[in-house]
Short mmCIF file of C-alpha atoms and ligand atoms in Angstrom, two decimals:
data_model
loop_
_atom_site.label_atom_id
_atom_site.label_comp_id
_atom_site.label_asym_id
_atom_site.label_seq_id
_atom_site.Cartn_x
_atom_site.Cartn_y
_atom_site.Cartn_z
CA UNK I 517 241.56 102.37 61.49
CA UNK I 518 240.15 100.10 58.35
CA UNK I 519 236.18 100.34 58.02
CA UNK I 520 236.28 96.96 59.98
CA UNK I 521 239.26 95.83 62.26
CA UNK I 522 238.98 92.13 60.85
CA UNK I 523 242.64 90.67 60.07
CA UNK I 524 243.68 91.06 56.65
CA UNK I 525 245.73 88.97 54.62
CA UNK I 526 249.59 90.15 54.75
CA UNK I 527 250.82 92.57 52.01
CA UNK I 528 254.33 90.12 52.04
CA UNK I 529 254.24 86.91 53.16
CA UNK I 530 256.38 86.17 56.33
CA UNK I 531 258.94 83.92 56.63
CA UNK I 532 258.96 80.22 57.61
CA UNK I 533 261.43 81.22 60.54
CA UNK I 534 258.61 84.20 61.46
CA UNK I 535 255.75 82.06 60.99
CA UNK I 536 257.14 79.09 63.39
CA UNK I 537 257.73 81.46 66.00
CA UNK I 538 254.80 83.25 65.56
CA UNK I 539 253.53 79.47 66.34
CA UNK I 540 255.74 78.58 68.67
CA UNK I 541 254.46 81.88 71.20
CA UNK I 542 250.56 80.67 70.24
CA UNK I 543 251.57 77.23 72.56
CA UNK I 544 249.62 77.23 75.33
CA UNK I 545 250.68 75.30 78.44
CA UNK I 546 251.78 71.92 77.14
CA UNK I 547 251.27 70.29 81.13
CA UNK I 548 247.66 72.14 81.82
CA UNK I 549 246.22 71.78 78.28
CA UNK I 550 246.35 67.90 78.10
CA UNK I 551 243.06 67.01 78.95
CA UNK I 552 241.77 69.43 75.80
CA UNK I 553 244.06 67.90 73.43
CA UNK I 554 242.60 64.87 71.56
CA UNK I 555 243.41 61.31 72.62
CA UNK I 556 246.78 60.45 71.94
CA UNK I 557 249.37 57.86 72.05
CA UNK I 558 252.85 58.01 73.18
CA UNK I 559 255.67 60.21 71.28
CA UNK I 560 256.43 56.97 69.10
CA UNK I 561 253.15 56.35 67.77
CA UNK I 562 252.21 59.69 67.19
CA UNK I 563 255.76 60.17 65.27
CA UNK I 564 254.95 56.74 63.16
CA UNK I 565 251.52 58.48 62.33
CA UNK I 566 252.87 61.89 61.28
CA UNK I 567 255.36 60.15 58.95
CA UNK I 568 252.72 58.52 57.00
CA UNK I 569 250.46 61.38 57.44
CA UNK I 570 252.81 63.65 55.94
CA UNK I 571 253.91 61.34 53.10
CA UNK I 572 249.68 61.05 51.62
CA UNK I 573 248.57 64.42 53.23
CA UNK I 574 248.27 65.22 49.62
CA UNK I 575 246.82 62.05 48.09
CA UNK I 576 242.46 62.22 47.30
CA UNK I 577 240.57 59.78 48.84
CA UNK I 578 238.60 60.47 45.74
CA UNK I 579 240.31 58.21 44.23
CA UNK I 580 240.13 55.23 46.53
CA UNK I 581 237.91 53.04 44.85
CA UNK I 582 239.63 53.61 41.47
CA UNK I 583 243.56 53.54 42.63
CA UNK I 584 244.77 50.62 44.73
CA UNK I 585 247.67 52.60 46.22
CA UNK I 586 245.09 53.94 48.42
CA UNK I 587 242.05 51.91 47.85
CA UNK I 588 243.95 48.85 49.46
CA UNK I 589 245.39 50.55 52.41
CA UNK I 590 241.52 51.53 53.02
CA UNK I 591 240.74 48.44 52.76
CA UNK I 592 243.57 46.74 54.92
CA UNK I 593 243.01 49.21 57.41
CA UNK I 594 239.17 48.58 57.80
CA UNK I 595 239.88 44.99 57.66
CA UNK I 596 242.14 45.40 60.65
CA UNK I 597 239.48 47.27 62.22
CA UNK I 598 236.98 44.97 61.88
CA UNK I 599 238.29 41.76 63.13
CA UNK I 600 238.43 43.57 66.33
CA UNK I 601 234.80 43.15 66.96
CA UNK I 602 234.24 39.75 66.41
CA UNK I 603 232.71 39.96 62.97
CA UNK I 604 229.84 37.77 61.31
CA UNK I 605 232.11 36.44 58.01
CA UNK I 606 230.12 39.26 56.62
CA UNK I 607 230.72 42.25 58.62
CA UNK I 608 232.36 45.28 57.03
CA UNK I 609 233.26 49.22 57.92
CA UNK I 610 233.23 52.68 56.28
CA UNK I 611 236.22 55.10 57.59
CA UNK I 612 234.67 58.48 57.98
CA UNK I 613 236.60 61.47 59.99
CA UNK I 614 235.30 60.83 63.39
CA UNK I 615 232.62 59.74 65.63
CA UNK I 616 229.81 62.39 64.65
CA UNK I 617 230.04 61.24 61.14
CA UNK I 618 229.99 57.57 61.93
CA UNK I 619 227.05 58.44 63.67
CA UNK I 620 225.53 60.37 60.92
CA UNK I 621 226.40 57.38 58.45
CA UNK I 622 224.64 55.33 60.98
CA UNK I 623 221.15 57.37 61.46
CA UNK I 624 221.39 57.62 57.00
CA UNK I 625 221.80 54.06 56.86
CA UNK I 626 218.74 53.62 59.01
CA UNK I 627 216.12 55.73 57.70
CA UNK I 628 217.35 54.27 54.30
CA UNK I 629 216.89 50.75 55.24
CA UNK I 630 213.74 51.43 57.10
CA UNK I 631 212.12 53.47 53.74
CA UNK I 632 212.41 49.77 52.26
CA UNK I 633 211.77 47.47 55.33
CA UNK I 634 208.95 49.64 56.49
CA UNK I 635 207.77 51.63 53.70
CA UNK I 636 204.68 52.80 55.52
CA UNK I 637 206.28 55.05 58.24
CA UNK I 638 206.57 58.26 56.99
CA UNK I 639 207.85 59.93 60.25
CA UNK I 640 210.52 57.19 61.71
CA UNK I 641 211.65 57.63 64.87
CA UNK I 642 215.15 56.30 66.98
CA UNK I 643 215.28 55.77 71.47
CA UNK I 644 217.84 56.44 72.80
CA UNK I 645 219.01 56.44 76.63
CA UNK I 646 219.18 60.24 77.91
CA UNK I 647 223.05 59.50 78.39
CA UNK I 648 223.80 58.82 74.52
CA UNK I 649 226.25 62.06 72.75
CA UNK I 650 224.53 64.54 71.59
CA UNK I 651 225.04 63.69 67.99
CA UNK I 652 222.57 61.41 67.81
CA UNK I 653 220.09 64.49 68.21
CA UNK I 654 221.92 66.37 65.62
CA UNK I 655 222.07 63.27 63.21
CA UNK I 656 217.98 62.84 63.75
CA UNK I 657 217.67 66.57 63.00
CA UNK I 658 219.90 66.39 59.33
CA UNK I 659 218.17 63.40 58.47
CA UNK I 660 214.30 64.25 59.43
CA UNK I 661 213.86 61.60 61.96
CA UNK I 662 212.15 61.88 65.75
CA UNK I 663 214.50 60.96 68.65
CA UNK I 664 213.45 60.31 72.22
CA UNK I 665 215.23 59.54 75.07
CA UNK I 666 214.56 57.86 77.29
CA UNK I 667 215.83 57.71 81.41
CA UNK I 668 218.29 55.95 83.09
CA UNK I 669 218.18 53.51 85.41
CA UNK I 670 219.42 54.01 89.30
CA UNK I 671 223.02 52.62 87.75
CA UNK I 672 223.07 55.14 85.77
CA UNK I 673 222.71 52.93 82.63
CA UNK I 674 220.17 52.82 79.35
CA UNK I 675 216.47 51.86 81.27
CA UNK I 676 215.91 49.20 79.08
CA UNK I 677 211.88 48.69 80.46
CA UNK I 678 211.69 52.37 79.50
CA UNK I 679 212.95 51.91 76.19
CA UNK I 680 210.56 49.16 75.70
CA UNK I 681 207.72 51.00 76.96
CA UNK I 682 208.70 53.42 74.19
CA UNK I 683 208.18 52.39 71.42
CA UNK I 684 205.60 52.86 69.05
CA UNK I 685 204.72 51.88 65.56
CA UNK I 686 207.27 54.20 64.19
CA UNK I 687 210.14 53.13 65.99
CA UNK I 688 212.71 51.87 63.95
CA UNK I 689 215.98 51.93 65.80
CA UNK I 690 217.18 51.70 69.24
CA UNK I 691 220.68 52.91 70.84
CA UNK I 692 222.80 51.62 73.52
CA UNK I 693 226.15 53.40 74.25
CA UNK I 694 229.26 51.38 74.95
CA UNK I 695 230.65 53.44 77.12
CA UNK I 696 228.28 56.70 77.44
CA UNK I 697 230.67 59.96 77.78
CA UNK I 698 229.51 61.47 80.92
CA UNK I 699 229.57 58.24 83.02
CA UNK I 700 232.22 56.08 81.43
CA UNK I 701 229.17 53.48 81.44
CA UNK I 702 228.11 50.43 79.51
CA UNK I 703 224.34 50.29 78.48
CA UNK I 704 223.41 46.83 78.79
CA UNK I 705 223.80 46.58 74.60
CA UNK I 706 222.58 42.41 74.93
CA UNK I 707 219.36 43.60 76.20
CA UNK I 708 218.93 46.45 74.25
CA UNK I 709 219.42 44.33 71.14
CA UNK I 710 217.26 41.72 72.15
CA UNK I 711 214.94 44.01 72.08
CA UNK I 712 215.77 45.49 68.91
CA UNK I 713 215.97 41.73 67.60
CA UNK I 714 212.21 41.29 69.28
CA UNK I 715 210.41 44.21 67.42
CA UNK I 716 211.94 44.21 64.24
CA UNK I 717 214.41 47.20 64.70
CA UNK I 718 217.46 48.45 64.02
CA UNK I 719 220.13 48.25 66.84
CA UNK I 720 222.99 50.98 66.88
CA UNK I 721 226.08 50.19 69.29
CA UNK I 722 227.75 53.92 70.18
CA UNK I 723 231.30 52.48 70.77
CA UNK I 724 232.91 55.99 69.83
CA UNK I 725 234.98 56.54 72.70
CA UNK I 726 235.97 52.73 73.83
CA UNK I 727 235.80 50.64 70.86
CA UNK I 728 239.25 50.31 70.11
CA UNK I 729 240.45 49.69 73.80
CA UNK I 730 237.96 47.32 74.96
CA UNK I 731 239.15 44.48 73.10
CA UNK I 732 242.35 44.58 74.55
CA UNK I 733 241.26 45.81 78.18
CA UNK I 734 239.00 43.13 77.90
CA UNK I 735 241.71 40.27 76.58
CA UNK I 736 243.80 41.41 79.85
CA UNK I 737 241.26 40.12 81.91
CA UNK I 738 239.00 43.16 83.02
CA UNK I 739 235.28 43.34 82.62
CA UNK I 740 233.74 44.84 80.13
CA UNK I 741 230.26 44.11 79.28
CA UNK I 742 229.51 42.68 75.72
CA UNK I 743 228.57 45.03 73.21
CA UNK I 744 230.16 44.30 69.62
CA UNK I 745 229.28 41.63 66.98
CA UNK I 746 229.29 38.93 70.01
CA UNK I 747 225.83 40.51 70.60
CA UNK I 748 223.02 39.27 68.07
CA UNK I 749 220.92 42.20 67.14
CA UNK I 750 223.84 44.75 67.24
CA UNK I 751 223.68 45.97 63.55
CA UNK I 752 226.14 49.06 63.32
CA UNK I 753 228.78 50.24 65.81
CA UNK I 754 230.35 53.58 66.01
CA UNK I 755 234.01 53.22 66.61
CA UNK I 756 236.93 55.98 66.53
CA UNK I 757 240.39 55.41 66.05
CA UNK I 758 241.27 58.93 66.69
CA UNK I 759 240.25 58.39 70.48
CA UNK I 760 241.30 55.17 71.88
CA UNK I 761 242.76 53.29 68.69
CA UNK I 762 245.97 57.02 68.97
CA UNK I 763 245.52 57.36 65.42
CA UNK I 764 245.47 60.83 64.04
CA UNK I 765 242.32 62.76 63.20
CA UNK I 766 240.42 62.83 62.26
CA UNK I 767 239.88 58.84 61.61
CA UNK I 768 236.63 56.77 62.80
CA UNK I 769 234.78 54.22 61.98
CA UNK I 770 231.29 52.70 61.85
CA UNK I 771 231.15 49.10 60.91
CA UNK I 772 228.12 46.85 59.87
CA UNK I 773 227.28 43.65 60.46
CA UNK I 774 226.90 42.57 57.43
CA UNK I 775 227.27 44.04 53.86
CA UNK I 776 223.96 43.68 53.03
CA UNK I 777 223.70 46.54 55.29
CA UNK I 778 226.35 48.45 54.30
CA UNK I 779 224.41 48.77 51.14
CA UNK I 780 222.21 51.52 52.62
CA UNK I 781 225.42 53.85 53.75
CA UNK I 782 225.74 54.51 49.54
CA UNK I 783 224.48 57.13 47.85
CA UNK I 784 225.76 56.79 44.13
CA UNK I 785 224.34 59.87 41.92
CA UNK I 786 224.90 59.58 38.29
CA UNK I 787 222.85 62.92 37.53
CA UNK I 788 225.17 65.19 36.09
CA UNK I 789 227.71 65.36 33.01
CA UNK I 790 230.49 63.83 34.65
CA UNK I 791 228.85 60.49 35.62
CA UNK I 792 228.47 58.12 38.61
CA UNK I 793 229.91 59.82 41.67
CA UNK I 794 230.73 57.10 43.54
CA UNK I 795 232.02 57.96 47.08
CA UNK I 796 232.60 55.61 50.06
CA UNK I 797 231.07 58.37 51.91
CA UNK I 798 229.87 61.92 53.10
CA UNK I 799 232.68 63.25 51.86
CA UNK I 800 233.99 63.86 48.52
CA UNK I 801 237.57 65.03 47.96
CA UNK I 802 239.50 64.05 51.20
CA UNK I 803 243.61 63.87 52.61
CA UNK I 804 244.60 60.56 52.68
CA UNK I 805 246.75 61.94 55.94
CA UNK I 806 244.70 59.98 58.35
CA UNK I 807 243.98 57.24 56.31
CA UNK I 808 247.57 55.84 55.59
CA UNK I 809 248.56 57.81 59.65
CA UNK I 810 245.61 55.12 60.77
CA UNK I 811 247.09 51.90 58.70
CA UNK I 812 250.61 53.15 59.65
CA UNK I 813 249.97 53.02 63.33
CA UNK I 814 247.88 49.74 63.17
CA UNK I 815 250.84 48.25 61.65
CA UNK I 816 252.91 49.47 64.02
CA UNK I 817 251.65 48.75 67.30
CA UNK I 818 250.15 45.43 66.54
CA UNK I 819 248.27 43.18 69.07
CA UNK I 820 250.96 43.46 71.48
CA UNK I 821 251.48 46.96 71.11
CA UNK I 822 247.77 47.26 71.80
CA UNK I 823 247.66 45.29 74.74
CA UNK I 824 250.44 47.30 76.19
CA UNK I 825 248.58 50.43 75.74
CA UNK I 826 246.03 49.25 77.13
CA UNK I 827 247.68 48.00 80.12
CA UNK I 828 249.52 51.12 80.56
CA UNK I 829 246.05 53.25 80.24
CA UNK I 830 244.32 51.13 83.21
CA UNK I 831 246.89 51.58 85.81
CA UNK I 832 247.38 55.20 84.92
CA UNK I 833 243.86 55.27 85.16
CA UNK I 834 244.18 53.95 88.87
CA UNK I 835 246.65 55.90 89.78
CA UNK I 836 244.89 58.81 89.09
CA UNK I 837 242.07 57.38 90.82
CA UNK I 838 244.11 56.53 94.04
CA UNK I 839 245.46 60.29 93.92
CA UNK I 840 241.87 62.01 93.97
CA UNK I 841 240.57 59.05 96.53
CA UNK I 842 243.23 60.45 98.04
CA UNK I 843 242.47 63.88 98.72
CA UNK I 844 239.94 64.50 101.20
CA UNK I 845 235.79 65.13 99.41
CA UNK I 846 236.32 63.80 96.31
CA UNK I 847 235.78 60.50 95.09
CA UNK I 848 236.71 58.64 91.86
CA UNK I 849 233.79 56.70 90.24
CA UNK I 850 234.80 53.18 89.58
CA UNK I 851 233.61 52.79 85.85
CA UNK I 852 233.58 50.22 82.96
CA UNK I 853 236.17 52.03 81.06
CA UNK I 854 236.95 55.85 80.30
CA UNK I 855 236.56 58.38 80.55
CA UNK I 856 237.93 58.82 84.51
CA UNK I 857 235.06 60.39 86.27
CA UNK I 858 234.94 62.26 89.96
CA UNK I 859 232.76 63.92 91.97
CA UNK I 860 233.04 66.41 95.05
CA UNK I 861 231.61 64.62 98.58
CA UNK I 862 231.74 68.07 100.72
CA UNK I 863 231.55 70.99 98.77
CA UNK I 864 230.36 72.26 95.14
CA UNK I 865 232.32 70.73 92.46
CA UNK I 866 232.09 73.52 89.96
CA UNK I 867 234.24 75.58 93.00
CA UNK I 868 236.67 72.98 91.99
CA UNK I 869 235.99 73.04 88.40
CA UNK I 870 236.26 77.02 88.57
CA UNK I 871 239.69 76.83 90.40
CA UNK I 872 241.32 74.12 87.97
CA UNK I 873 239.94 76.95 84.93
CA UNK I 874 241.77 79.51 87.00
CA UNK I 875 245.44 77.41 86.80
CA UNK I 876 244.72 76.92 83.44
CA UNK I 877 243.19 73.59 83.43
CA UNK I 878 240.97 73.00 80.02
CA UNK I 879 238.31 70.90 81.45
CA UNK I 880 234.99 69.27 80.41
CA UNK I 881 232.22 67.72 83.22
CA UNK I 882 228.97 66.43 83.71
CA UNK I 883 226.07 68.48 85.44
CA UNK I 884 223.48 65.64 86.06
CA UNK I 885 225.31 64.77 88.57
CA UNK I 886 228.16 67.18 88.89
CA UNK I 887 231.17 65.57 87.72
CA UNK I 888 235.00 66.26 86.15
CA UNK I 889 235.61 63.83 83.34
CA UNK I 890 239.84 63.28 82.94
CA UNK I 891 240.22 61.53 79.35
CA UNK I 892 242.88 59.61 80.16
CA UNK I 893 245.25 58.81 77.50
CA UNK I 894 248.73 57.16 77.02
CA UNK I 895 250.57 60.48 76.76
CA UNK I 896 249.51 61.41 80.07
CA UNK I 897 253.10 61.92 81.83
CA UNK I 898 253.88 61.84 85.55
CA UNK I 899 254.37 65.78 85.09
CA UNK I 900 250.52 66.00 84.19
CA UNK I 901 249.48 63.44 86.59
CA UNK I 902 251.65 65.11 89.21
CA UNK I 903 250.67 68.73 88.74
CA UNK I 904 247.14 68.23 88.03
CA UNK I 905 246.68 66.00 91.40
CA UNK I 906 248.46 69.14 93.31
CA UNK I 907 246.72 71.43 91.33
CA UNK I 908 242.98 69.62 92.55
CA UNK I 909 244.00 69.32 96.01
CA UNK I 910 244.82 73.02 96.31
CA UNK I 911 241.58 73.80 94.61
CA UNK I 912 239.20 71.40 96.78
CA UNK I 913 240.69 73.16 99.83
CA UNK I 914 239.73 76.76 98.03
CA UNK I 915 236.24 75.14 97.26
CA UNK I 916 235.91 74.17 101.36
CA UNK I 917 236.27 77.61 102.06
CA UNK I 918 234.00 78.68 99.03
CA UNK I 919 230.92 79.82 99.75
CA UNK I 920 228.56 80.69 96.90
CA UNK I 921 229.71 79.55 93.36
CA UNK I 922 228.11 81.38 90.53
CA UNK I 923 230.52 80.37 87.03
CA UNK I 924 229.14 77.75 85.20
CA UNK I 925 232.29 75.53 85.33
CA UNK I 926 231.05 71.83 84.40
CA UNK I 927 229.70 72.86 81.18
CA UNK I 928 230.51 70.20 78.90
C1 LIG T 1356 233.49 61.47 71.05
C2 LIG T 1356 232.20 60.76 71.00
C3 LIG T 1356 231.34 60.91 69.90
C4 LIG T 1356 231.60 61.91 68.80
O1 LIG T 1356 232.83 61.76 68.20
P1 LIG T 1356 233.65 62.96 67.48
O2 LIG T 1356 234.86 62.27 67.01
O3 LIG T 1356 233.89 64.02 68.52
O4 LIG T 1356 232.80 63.48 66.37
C5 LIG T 1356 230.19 60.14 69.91
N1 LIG T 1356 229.91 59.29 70.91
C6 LIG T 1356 230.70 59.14 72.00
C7 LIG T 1356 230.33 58.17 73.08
C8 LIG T 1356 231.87 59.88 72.07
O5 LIG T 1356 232.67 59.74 73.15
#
């Protein structure tokens, strides 16, 4: 036994025959996995975005403000992006590598324009409804600023009174999410930026999860509550293409309404032999994979190959609502967008939860209330919609006859 049974490196390398079955029998369960893999598009896109992600996997985004090989794409691509949220003449975007570090490049951008707009507050502080991701409290931690959440309302949506009674003379930014992750929501973002607008603040749209399907779920005629540009007071939105826009990851967004704005995401050093280090963002050296994947599958799909997605996404969205209507104690929320939430009517959910773990199932939930959330995609097959729907009825019939549940199964 070595003084420590950590994995070493290999004497001899293997080969690449050795190594891709080696990878090959690390596969889990392609069917039962699916709702842990990240949002994805169908075999086509994907294959469009691996071709271009292969081809620049290699290329620095180091160099994107210097080399217009890659500095345009950038740009193209966050052009694209942005005329999807119905843009001042002025708006503009950052690409960062997903929705936490939108969000971080968000909460920066604030503290830095509020150290010149309101020089006095030394301790600034950002609301935000209890239902807004988690990263928001990590982002106020890295950057020194106080959040506090507030409730919800009996819809389950930001408590816009309550986010009004909260503030106080260090407030400098409110939230809204559009949709909020557990519930699949929309915060009412008009109100919230009124009220933003009102007292001088800072409004943040979270649009991580829906913000590049709600344009076109919206053009096909559903209804989704305003929460982009449209919405005066709405200064920065968190967007990421590596949800619902199928690009690769990691690729996201956060845009800005105007570039005035976007000022306060830079952070330019010149302090040190080499010169000004002039980054678009948190990161320094980084694959241009995702970035030319991203402008590759833009390209590709188009409106129209958008709107198809999108289509395609809502009705497998119903369908998988009809199936758990379906089976007797649970019930399908009817929600703004995604993800697909349910919750258990006769017995304890996290039975069900603990069952579909069991099978194999990879599964994240809500606790307040108890809830499964599906994040539907559009490489959701009939073989995962087919076996997971037998796979849930089989396990809400175990949960009937389930007593006592101790696992905590809806853990997040
Ligand atoms: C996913 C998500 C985030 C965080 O995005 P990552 O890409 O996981 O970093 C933030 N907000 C909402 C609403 C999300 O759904």
């Amino acid at each position: 036994m070595p003084p420590h049974n950590k994995s070493r490196l290999p004497k001899v390398g293997k080969t690449s025959r050795e190594i891709r079955e080696l990878l090959e029998s690390a596969q889990p369960d392609p069917v039962r996995t699916h709702w842990s893999k990240v949002f994805r598009g169908p075999e086509d896109v994907q294959e469009i975005g691996r071709m271009a992600y292969n081809m620049f996997m290699s290329h620095n985004g180091l160099f994107a403000m210097r080399h217009a090989y890659f500095g345009d794409v950038e740009t193209e691509l966050l052009e694209m992006c942005t005329s999807l949220f119905n843009p001042t003449p002025d708006s503009c975007a950052n690409l960062t590598s997903g929705g936490s570090e939108s969000i971080y490049s968000a909460i920066h951008a604030v503290r830095e324009w509020a150290r010149v707009k309101y020089p006095h507050i030394s301790e600034p502080e950002i609301i935000a409804p209890y239902s807004a991701h988690p990263t928001f409290s990590k982002g106020c931690h890295y950057f020194g600023l106080k959040l506090t959440r507030t409730g919800l309302g009996n819809d389950l949506r930001a408590d816009v009174a309550a986010m009004k009674d909260a503030i106080n003379e260090n407030t400098v930014c409110l939230v809204g999410s559009a949709p909020c992750w557990p519930y699949g929501l929309y915060d009412n973002i008009r109100d919230i930026a009124a009220l933003a607008k009102e007292n001088g603040l800072w409004m943040h749209t979270d649009a991580c999860v829906g913000g590049y399907l709600a344009p076109f779920v919206e053009e096909l005629g559903y209804p989704i509550p305003p929460w982009d540009f449209r919405v005066p007071g709405v200064m920065s939105i968190s967007a990421d293409l590596h949800k619902l826009g199928f690009c690769l990851k990691p690729a996201s967004t956060v845009l800005w309404r105007s570039a005035e704005l976007q000022q306060y995401h830079y952070v330019h050093p010149a302090d040190w032999p080499c010169g000004e280090y002039a980054m678009t963002g948190f990161a320094g050296s980084r694959t241009g994979g995702p970035v030319f994947a991203a402008w590759a599958i833009l390209q590709y799909l188009g409106r129209e190959g958008y709107l198809q997605l999108a289509q395609k996404l809502m009705e497998t969205k119903q369908s998988f609502i009809d199936g758990i209507n379906a089976i007797g104690g649970l019930r399908a929320w009817e929600n703004d967008l995604l993800p697909l939430v349910f919750e258990a009517t006769a017995f304890d959910l996290q039975a069900v939860a603990a069952e579909l773990n069991r099978k194999g199932w990879i599964l994240v939930g809500c606790k307040e209330p108890p809830l499964i959330s599906l994040p539907i995609d559009a490489a959701v097959t009939d073989e995962v919609r087919d076996t997971f729907l037998a796979d849930l009825a089989a396990a809400a019939e175990s949960a009937r006859a389930t007593e006592s549940v101790e696992e905590d199964s809806l853990a997040y």
